[in-house]
Amino acid sequence: MPARQASSQLVKMEPMSANKGQSFYVTTPIFYVNDAPHIGHAYTEVAADVLARWHRQRGEQSFLLTGTDEHGEKILRTAAANKVSPQQWADKLVEEAWLPLLETIDIQNQDFIRTTEPRHEKNVQKFLQHLYDTGFIYRGSYEGNYCVGCEEYKTDADLIDGEGAFAGQQVCAIHSKPVEKLQETNYFFKLSEYADKLLAFYEANPKFIQPDSARNEVVSFVRRGLEDLSISRSKEKFDWGIDIPWDDSHITYVWFDALLNYITAIGYGEDEEKFASLWPASVQVVGKDILRFHAVIWPAMLMAAGIEPPKQVFGHGWLLVGGEKMSKSKLTGIAPSQITDTFGSDAFRYYFMKAIAFGQDGSFSWEDLSARYQAELANGLGNLASRSIAMIHRYFGGVLPSAGEFSEDDRKVQQIASDAVSAADQAISDVAIQDALTAIWTLVDELNNYITVQEPWVLAKDEAKRERLATVLNTTAEGLRVLAVLMNSVTPKAAAKLWSALGAGLGSLDAQLLGDAGRWGQLPAGATLAELEPLFPRIETDATEAK
Ligand code: MSP
């Protein structure tokens, strides 16, 4: 992790980035290991990674945590169906599916936590014991419905009429499968005491839950009052989980265990210095399906333990197939590698961040992906870079010419570049990743337009216009420099290729501070440019049709 400090220009950032010691701690949900990842999971990962990389490019201490949720009945049943122990099943899925996913979509995480690790298990127990000792946990009895797919206790309002094989029964609205009746003696967390405290917290921290639609939904849910939460299961029923420290006939409810990953991974209970340097998290990215766990139960657990809640929980939308949430259990999951094998990880990352407003649902289609790849990446950015750099090679032997006097058109490019940097940066502070890309594309479009209008190939025919040609190509090269810095978080492979072609002795791309990116005239004239590797190669159309 780079240990750079933010430059003075960066201090005026939104509160999200201006947290103590300029640290930026972002988390993804930890994923169930009952199955292999699909593009819905990858979508969450990419968004969190883009935020983390962007903040790192600002010079902040950026820390991305992701990992796997390995306990609970769902995993136990999957392992049993596959005739292996749950630990063996989890190990296999982590090694063969979840860690490789990070490579497939180019995630630069700082840590990966598994809930079966000792650093997690023992500190979950520490947390529980603390809450028990301070009177927030009591023994009681539970009677009600449980959905193993959601690993969640369901109220009647959460159930709908079943269809097909389940006609006549009440089923979980998310999984369309019947729930299970539970009647157990359990331990309960006094969640009901937190309704008013949470409402006051939401009021005092209007950005805690984002987007606003998610916030409104949670606020009205909490206004209806909260019930205490069963946080243990009897081992008579199943035993794949963390022992309740004061009663080993019970294991911890999987969500109570899982939520704590966000603090056990960064030293809660054993490395207080590290914990203090990262907590509270800057933004916790979650799908809207698990927003209530993160925006209601999680802050209440933390408040009970005397720990500050995270600064923000961001609930993003779903990738839909046929109008429904894409899911493996409904056989609608698409493996991320199906896309990256053809289009590459950069295109995967760009596509999902650009095509869907973060916070809203979106439908994936091969046609849309293909069209955007062609129009925005290959023709928009890729072609701009290749023809600009090729002209410097052709007309100046690959040596970056110095700019002469700037015309109004040149100054307009400079202004648009600087505005794009500020607008994109502000958008990232608001977790509006799509808007950041829209802002960046104002520069891509402007540069393409600039080349069309300036016609450097015409200038090149007239020796008297040599200085003007130099200024035009210097301007496009500078514009590409800005784009390399701006796109490093979203399309890191393409940005790195662009940077190595621009060469230029400015140090590594990762070391370029965003706050400084819009300052014009950084590429040293006289530097030799390298050839540019194609950023977004042409894709054979039948490769996409074959899917
Ligand atoms: N293990 C829990 C989370 C515990 S966090 C303390 C869990 N895991 S999950 O694997 O089922 O899903 C995790 C996340 O994957 C969802 O919240 C969401 O972020 C993402 N997605 C799963 N399917 C998705 C879509 N179809 N679309 C978008 N995101 C999706 O819940």
XYZ file of C-alpha atoms and ligand atoms in Angstrom:
578
model
C 0.000 0.000 0.000
C 1.518 3.348 -0.956
C 2.431 5.499 2.012
C 1.987 8.789 0.200
C 0.328 11.719 1.844
C -2.281 13.786 0.079
C -1.118 16.979 -1.541
C -2.478 20.241 -0.201
C -4.920 20.515 -3.125
C -6.653 17.412 -1.909
C -7.625 18.679 1.503
C -10.829 20.263 0.266
C -12.399 16.869 -0.453
C -15.792 15.767 0.799
C -15.867 14.445 4.378
C -15.770 10.881 3.028
C -12.162 11.285 1.934
C -11.073 13.815 4.492
C -11.238 11.344 7.345
C -8.533 11.062 9.889
C -5.004 10.465 8.679
C -6.411 10.555 5.132
C -7.217 6.868 5.330
C -9.855 5.416 3.064
C -11.207 2.068 4.151
C -13.672 0.449 1.760
C -15.253 -2.980 2.083
C -17.249 -5.398 -0.056
C -19.697 -7.872 1.432
C -18.040 -11.187 2.165
C -19.373 -13.738 -0.250
C -20.989 -17.060 0.548
C -18.849 -19.922 -0.611
C -21.763 -22.181 -1.453
C -21.213 -21.495 -5.125
C -18.863 -19.883 -7.640
C -19.067 -16.133 -8.311
C -21.231 -14.631 -11.028
C -21.106 -11.155 -12.527
C -23.349 -9.746 -9.766
C -20.649 -10.505 -7.201
C -17.964 -9.206 -9.534
C -19.937 -5.984 -9.949
C -19.708 -5.220 -6.222
C -16.000 -6.037 -6.229
C -15.248 -3.787 -9.186
C -17.115 -0.823 -7.723
C -15.281 -1.089 -4.412
C -11.963 -1.540 -6.218
C -12.534 1.521 -8.408
C -13.230 3.591 -5.296
C -10.168 2.206 -3.528
C -7.867 2.817 -6.499
C -9.240 6.308 -7.015
C -8.643 7.281 -3.407
C -5.159 5.769 -3.596
C -4.527 7.947 -6.632
C -5.527 10.915 -4.495
C -2.631 10.015 -2.235
C -4.743 8.566 0.542
C -3.989 5.443 2.523
C -6.531 3.351 0.729
C -7.476 -0.083 2.030
C -9.838 -2.463 0.252
C -11.139 -5.451 2.170
C -12.991 -8.356 0.636
C -13.415 -11.976 1.619
C -15.664 -14.963 2.131
C -18.527 -15.866 4.462
C -18.011 -19.518 5.251
C -20.272 -20.520 8.140
C -23.973 -21.262 8.360
C -26.510 -23.797 7.308
C -26.375 -22.967 3.610
C -22.664 -23.821 3.340
C -23.075 -26.877 5.542
C -25.818 -28.232 3.289
C -23.862 -27.542 0.111
C -20.808 -29.304 1.540
C -22.923 -32.282 2.628
C -24.487 -32.497 -0.827
C -20.958 -32.640 -2.227
C -19.891 -35.217 0.374
C -17.076 -33.166 1.902
C -16.671 -31.320 5.195
C -17.740 -27.655 5.184
C -14.139 -26.593 5.752
C -12.970 -28.653 2.775
C -15.735 -27.191 0.668
C -14.889 -23.630 1.701
C -11.159 -24.192 1.065
C -11.882 -25.546 -2.392
C -14.223 -22.718 -3.370
C -11.893 -20.031 -2.054
C -8.905 -21.494 -3.915
C -10.687 -22.410 -7.112
C -13.281 -19.700 -7.452
C -13.153 -16.707 -5.146
C -9.447 -15.875 -5.155
C -9.223 -16.393 -8.930
C -12.148 -13.967 -9.341
C -9.902 -11.198 -8.021
C -7.412 -11.927 -10.807
C -10.110 -12.210 -13.439
C -11.453 -8.731 -12.783
C -8.163 -7.171 -11.649
C -8.945 -6.354 -8.015
C -6.196 -4.732 -5.957
C -7.378 -5.638 -2.460
C -5.249 -5.098 0.624
C -6.685 -8.053 2.523
C -8.947 -11.043 2.053
C -10.706 -12.322 5.137
C -12.225 -15.751 5.583
C -14.602 -16.176 8.500
C -13.035 -19.525 9.352
C -9.693 -17.887 10.141
C -8.603 -17.764 13.801
C -8.112 -13.979 13.643
C -11.828 -13.713 12.936
C -13.248 -16.495 15.107
C -11.517 -15.528 18.305
C -12.333 -11.849 18.004
C -15.978 -12.558 17.186
C -16.036 -14.410 20.493
C -14.386 -11.461 22.203
C -17.030 -9.122 20.801
C -19.875 -11.434 21.848
C -18.494 -11.904 25.331
C -18.239 -8.147 25.726
C -21.875 -7.657 24.714
C -22.964 -10.493 27.009
C -21.017 -9.068 29.956
C -22.491 -5.626 29.399
C -26.062 -6.919 29.293
C -26.892 -6.597 25.591
C -27.405 -10.316 25.083
C -29.959 -12.502 26.907
C -31.363 -16.006 26.625
C -34.851 -16.434 25.226
C -36.901 -18.564 22.913
C -37.528 -18.084 19.224
C -40.423 -19.290 17.195
C -40.766 -18.274 13.582
C -39.595 -18.698 10.028
C -36.074 -18.926 8.661
C -34.866 -18.813 5.048
C -31.637 -20.768 4.650
C -30.979 -19.138 1.260
C -30.982 -15.693 2.916
C -29.728 -17.051 6.258
C -32.342 -14.764 7.719
C -35.304 -14.832 10.094
C -38.414 -13.830 8.183
C -41.534 -12.000 9.271
C -44.891 -12.709 7.630
C -44.473 -9.527 5.596
C -41.317 -10.987 4.012
C -43.217 -13.962 2.573
C -45.221 -14.300 -0.618
C -47.473 -16.977 -2.121
C -45.487 -19.775 -3.713
C -45.890 -20.844 -7.325
C -45.449 -24.098 -9.233
C -44.199 -26.852 -6.931
C -44.685 -24.529 -3.953
C -48.225 -23.373 -4.788
C -50.321 -23.074 -1.647
C -47.276 -22.432 0.554
C -45.683 -19.234 1.757
C -42.207 -18.753 0.262
C -39.286 -16.353 0.678
C -39.781 -13.413 -1.687
C -36.104 -13.519 -2.706
C -35.516 -17.252 -3.150
C -39.076 -18.305 -4.082
C -38.621 -21.314 -1.787
C -40.497 -22.291 1.388
C -39.086 -21.070 4.686
C -38.418 -23.375 7.645
C -40.273 -23.232 10.938
C -37.861 -22.802 13.834
C -38.608 -23.240 17.501
C -35.462 -22.919 19.565
C -33.967 -21.548 22.726
C -31.519 -18.946 21.543
C -29.505 -15.966 22.650
C -30.890 -12.603 21.659
C -29.293 -9.251 20.982
C -31.339 -6.325 22.312
C -31.812 -4.764 18.903
C -35.227 -3.343 19.900
C -33.485 -0.852 22.168
C -31.755 0.684 19.180
C -34.618 1.931 17.029
C -34.565 5.466 18.426
C -30.784 5.592 18.636
C -30.499 4.523 15.016
C -33.067 7.056 13.854
C -31.160 9.782 15.685
C -27.944 8.530 14.118
C -29.426 8.567 10.599
C -30.701 12.077 11.241
C -27.329 13.326 12.426
C -25.498 11.568 9.584
C -27.600 12.093 6.479
C -25.020 10.424 4.235
C -24.724 7.300 6.389
C -27.049 5.368 4.090
C -26.776 6.087 0.379
C -28.322 6.467 -2.100
C -31.258 8.466 -0.713
C -33.794 5.875 -1.885
C -31.995 3.261 0.233
C -31.857 5.635 3.161
C -35.598 6.334 2.986
C -36.405 2.662 2.872
C -34.292 1.917 5.942
C -35.620 4.892 7.892
C -39.226 3.854 7.359
C -38.362 0.270 8.268
C -36.783 1.331 11.568
C -39.654 3.722 12.313
C -41.959 0.716 12.437
C -39.930 -0.527 15.438
C -37.324 -3.268 15.798
C -37.477 -6.687 17.410
C -34.653 -8.294 19.304
C -32.457 -10.447 17.108
C -31.714 -14.114 17.676
C -27.946 -14.372 17.404
C -27.362 -18.044 18.077
C -28.494 -21.428 16.863
C -28.630 -24.576 18.932
C -26.000 -27.138 18.011
C -28.690 -29.785 18.154
C -29.820 -28.495 14.760
C -26.454 -27.889 13.123
C -22.995 -26.917 14.246
C -21.110 -25.117 11.468
C -20.274 -21.814 13.076
C -18.429 -20.042 15.868
C -19.135 -21.301 19.397
C -20.957 -18.924 21.707
C -18.119 -18.338 24.179
C -20.151 -18.815 27.380
C -22.327 -21.668 26.103
C -20.801 -24.231 23.795
C -24.143 -25.829 23.045
C -24.813 -22.876 20.737
C -23.138 -21.421 17.689
C -23.227 -17.821 16.523
C -25.853 -16.776 13.972
C -23.989 -16.522 10.677
C -24.843 -12.864 10.014
C -23.676 -11.751 13.444
C -20.418 -13.584 12.756
C -20.112 -12.286 9.176
C -20.704 -8.588 9.857
C -17.846 -8.578 12.317
C -15.373 -9.400 9.522
C -15.139 -5.687 8.782
C -13.457 -5.090 12.106
C -11.730 -8.406 12.827
C -9.826 -8.076 9.536
C -8.296 -4.784 10.578
C -7.206 -5.743 14.053
C -10.257 -5.475 16.328
C -9.380 -7.250 19.560
C -5.701 -7.695 18.793
C -4.098 -4.800 16.922
C -5.729 -1.688 18.284
C -3.335 0.624 16.464
C -4.204 -0.782 13.054
C -7.864 -0.823 13.970
C -7.782 2.833 15.002
C -5.971 3.787 11.809
C -8.722 2.376 9.557
C -11.965 2.358 11.509
C -14.576 3.764 10.999
C -14.766 2.518 7.422
C -15.222 5.266 4.838
C -17.716 3.359 2.737
C -19.146 -0.129 2.940
C -20.427 -1.237 -0.435
C -23.301 -3.746 -0.299
C -26.053 -4.976 -2.565
C -29.488 -3.645 -1.659
C -30.540 -7.179 -0.684
C -28.366 -6.944 2.400
C -28.777 -3.278 3.172
C -30.795 -3.759 6.369
C -28.148 -5.993 7.880
C -25.586 -3.285 7.238
C -27.621 -0.179 7.964
C -29.659 -1.441 10.941
C -28.162 -4.471 12.699
C -24.515 -3.621 12.074
C -24.507 -0.055 13.463
C -26.595 -1.244 16.438
C -24.054 -3.994 17.193
C -21.261 -1.456 17.031
C -23.095 1.062 19.194
C -23.685 -1.636 21.822
C -19.962 -2.356 21.856
C -19.088 1.344 22.069
C -17.593 1.408 18.561
C -18.394 4.093 16.028
C -20.512 2.957 13.052
C -18.999 3.210 9.571
C -19.198 6.572 7.831
C -21.283 5.266 4.991
C -23.137 2.198 3.798
C -23.830 2.328 0.078
C -26.551 0.013 -1.234
C -26.137 -0.647 -4.935
C -28.711 -2.121 -7.273
C -28.959 -5.549 -8.803
C -27.862 -6.912 -12.109
C -31.082 -8.237 -13.512
C -31.851 -11.051 -15.891
C -35.364 -11.084 -17.279
C -36.304 -8.429 -14.726
C -35.121 -10.533 -11.747
C -31.949 -10.447 -9.668
C -29.290 -12.527 -11.377
C -28.556 -15.509 -9.195
C -26.930 -18.896 -9.386
C -29.798 -20.501 -7.508
C -32.142 -19.357 -10.267
C -29.624 -20.511 -12.875
C -29.266 -17.027 -14.296
C -25.681 -16.450 -13.188
C -23.066 -15.548 -15.793
C -19.435 -16.280 -14.852
C -17.234 -13.159 -15.041
C -14.663 -15.026 -17.132
C -17.282 -15.467 -19.878
C -16.953 -11.731 -20.400
C -13.295 -11.169 -19.600
C -12.092 -14.038 -21.835
C -13.384 -12.107 -24.822
C -13.345 -8.470 -23.780
C -10.681 -8.367 -21.058
C -10.915 -7.180 -17.459
C -10.700 -3.478 -18.314
C -13.775 -3.666 -20.507
C -15.634 -5.619 -17.816
C -14.815 -2.957 -15.247
C -15.614 -0.052 -17.535
C -18.840 -1.518 -18.833
C -20.523 -2.151 -15.502
C -19.411 1.160 -14.039
C -20.539 3.151 -17.082
C -23.696 1.383 -18.158
C -25.451 1.304 -14.769
C -25.906 4.202 -12.348
C -24.404 2.929 -9.115
C -27.347 2.537 -6.759
C -29.853 1.519 -9.429
C -30.693 -1.834 -10.984
C -29.411 -2.596 -14.451
C -29.718 -5.290 -17.066
C -26.696 -6.805 -18.680
C -26.746 -7.601 -22.371
C -24.033 -8.841 -24.697
C -25.229 -6.408 -27.356
C -24.868 -3.405 -25.071
C -21.457 -4.569 -23.868
C -20.266 -5.105 -27.430
C -21.633 -1.775 -28.635
C -20.077 0.191 -25.787
C -16.775 -1.626 -26.166
C -16.667 -0.674 -29.789
C -17.956 2.890 -29.564
C -16.588 4.103 -26.237
C -13.457 2.073 -25.596
C -12.090 0.988 -28.986
C -13.213 3.951 -31.110
C -13.438 6.566 -28.360
C -10.425 6.180 -26.100
C -8.368 3.515 -27.899
C -8.389 5.161 -31.281
C -7.704 8.592 -29.795
C -4.604 7.252 -28.070
C -3.329 5.243 -31.010
C -3.676 7.946 -33.629
C -2.279 10.691 -31.372
C 0.801 8.680 -30.479
C 1.230 7.376 -34.031
C 1.311 10.963 -35.332
C 4.055 11.904 -32.864
C 6.038 8.954 -34.187
C 5.285 9.795 -37.795
C 5.872 13.543 -37.738
C 8.391 13.948 -34.906
C 10.242 10.624 -34.875
C 8.572 9.733 -31.561
C 10.016 12.745 -29.744
C 7.401 14.797 -27.920
C 7.447 18.280 -29.479
C 7.162 21.335 -27.261
C 4.056 23.489 -27.525
C 4.207 26.923 -29.076
C 1.710 29.638 -28.352
C -1.694 28.282 -27.314
C -4.763 29.105 -29.364
C -8.261 29.413 -27.972
C -8.960 25.815 -29.040
C -5.907 24.581 -27.131
C -7.007 26.462 -24.036
C -10.445 24.955 -24.312
C -8.911 21.475 -24.186
C -6.931 22.491 -21.112
C -10.048 23.826 -19.415
C -12.087 20.737 -20.218
C -9.289 18.535 -18.879
C -9.121 20.419 -15.628
C -12.920 20.463 -15.276
C -13.072 16.740 -16.007
C -10.607 16.045 -13.214
C -12.578 18.082 -10.665
C -15.973 16.782 -11.755
C -14.849 13.156 -11.768
C -13.213 13.563 -8.387
C -16.334 15.071 -6.897
C -18.434 12.288 -8.408
C -16.228 9.668 -6.757
C -16.636 11.438 -3.419
C -20.373 10.983 -3.965
C -19.882 7.319 -5.001
C -21.352 8.268 -8.374
C -18.959 6.204 -10.479
C -21.010 6.478 -13.655
C -20.940 10.286 -13.368
C -17.173 10.186 -12.934
C -16.865 8.307 -16.226
C -19.242 10.700 -17.942
C -17.032 13.572 -16.772
C -13.905 11.805 -18.018
C -15.539 11.224 -21.394
C -15.996 14.942 -21.900
C -12.224 14.988 -22.321
C -12.139 11.913 -24.594
C -14.802 13.485 -26.812
C -13.164 16.889 -26.769
C -9.787 15.483 -27.795
C -11.313 13.483 -30.633
C -13.139 16.569 -31.762
C -9.981 18.669 -31.411
C -8.021 16.337 -33.675
C -10.784 16.398 -36.279
C -10.882 20.195 -36.251
C -7.115 20.790 -36.119
C -6.343 18.257 -38.861
C -2.720 17.617 -37.885
C -2.281 15.523 -41.062
C -2.980 18.687 -43.078
C -0.666 20.820 -40.909
C 2.051 18.191 -41.476
C 2.048 18.930 -45.193
C 3.097 22.529 -44.679
C 6.572 23.177 -43.250
C 5.435 26.686 -42.223
C 2.871 25.109 -39.888
C 5.399 22.938 -38.075
C 5.070 24.865 -34.806
C 1.284 24.615 -34.915
C 1.554 20.866 -35.566
C 3.874 20.591 -32.552
C 1.386 22.447 -30.355
C -1.524 20.284 -31.483
C 0.313 17.019 -30.861
C 1.683 18.256 -27.560
C -1.871 19.121 -26.566
C -3.230 15.680 -27.453
C -0.335 14.010 -25.606
C -1.017 16.090 -22.503
C -4.698 15.219 -22.774
C -3.748 11.545 -22.898
C -1.593 11.995 -19.820
C -4.620 13.311 -17.944
C -6.743 10.438 -19.249
C -4.186 7.844 -18.165
C -4.337 9.175 -14.607
C -8.142 9.408 -14.631
C -8.642 5.937 -16.096
C -6.088 4.180 -13.912
C -8.795 3.228 -11.403
C -11.289 1.913 -13.924
C -9.172 0.445 -16.736
C -5.774 -0.055 -15.059
C -4.322 -2.249 -17.817
C -5.109 0.213 -20.605
C -3.956 3.146 -18.473
C -0.634 1.390 -17.841
C -0.124 0.782 -21.573
C -0.878 4.398 -22.317
C 1.469 5.538 -19.594
C 4.333 3.427 -20.825
C 3.901 4.800 -24.334
C 3.929 8.362 -22.997
C 7.002 7.306 -21.017
C 8.200 10.706 -20.185
C 10.021 10.386 -16.907
C 7.161 11.509 -14.713
C 7.540 8.483 -12.468
C 5.067 5.662 -12.169
C 1.433 6.123 -13.096
C 0.367 5.128 -9.582
C 2.450 8.011 -8.222
C 0.563 10.661 -10.209
C -1.718 12.494 -7.791
C -5.225 13.139 -9.012
C -5.251 16.564 -7.434
C -2.393 17.510 -9.731
C -3.572 15.715 -12.863
C -5.304 18.716 -14.410
C -2.206 20.921 -14.228
C -1.210 21.422 -17.850
C 2.220 20.943 -19.354
C 3.703 18.133 -17.302
C 5.029 15.888 -20.067
C 8.606 16.952 -20.747
C 9.112 18.024 -24.374
C 12.013 16.173 -25.977
C 11.161 12.882 -24.270
C 10.950 9.839 -26.513
C 7.607 8.094 -26.693
C 7.334 4.331 -27.000
C 5.002 2.518 -29.375
C 1.517 2.079 -27.968
C 0.234 -1.426 -27.459
C -3.404 -1.602 -28.609
C -5.598 -0.576 -25.681
C -8.853 -2.223 -26.780
C -8.186 -4.649 -29.622
C -10.835 -5.329 -32.221
C -13.108 -8.183 -31.164
C -14.308 -10.681 -33.723
C -18.066 -10.312 -33.756
C -18.735 -14.046 -33.867
C -16.819 -14.350 -30.572
C -19.612 -12.414 -28.925
C -22.347 -14.138 -30.868
C -20.995 -17.511 -29.767
C -21.945 -16.734 -26.161
N -22.522 -13.483 2.811
C -23.497 -12.456 2.653
C -22.891 -11.085 2.917
C -22.251 -10.942 4.255
S -21.486 -9.376 4.440
C -21.131 -9.294 6.059
C -24.063 -12.477 1.251
N -23.322 -13.073 0.327
S -23.722 -13.266 -1.200
O -22.618 -13.960 -1.772
O -25.003 -13.881 -1.315
O -23.920 -11.870 -1.848
C -23.061 -10.816 -1.582
C -23.252 -9.652 -2.494
O -23.106 -10.012 -3.853
C -24.598 -8.942 -2.500
O -24.876 -8.114 -1.468
C -24.360 -8.069 -3.680
O -23.468 -7.045 -3.301
C -23.684 -9.023 -4.634
N -24.635 -9.607 -5.544
C -25.128 -10.874 -5.592
N -25.981 -10.984 -6.640
C -26.066 -9.792 -7.277
C -26.728 -9.307 -8.411
N -27.522 -10.053 -9.153
N -26.512 -8.017 -8.747
C -25.677 -7.192 -8.058
N -25.047 -7.623 -6.986
C -25.248 -8.898 -6.553
O -25.135 -11.942 1.039
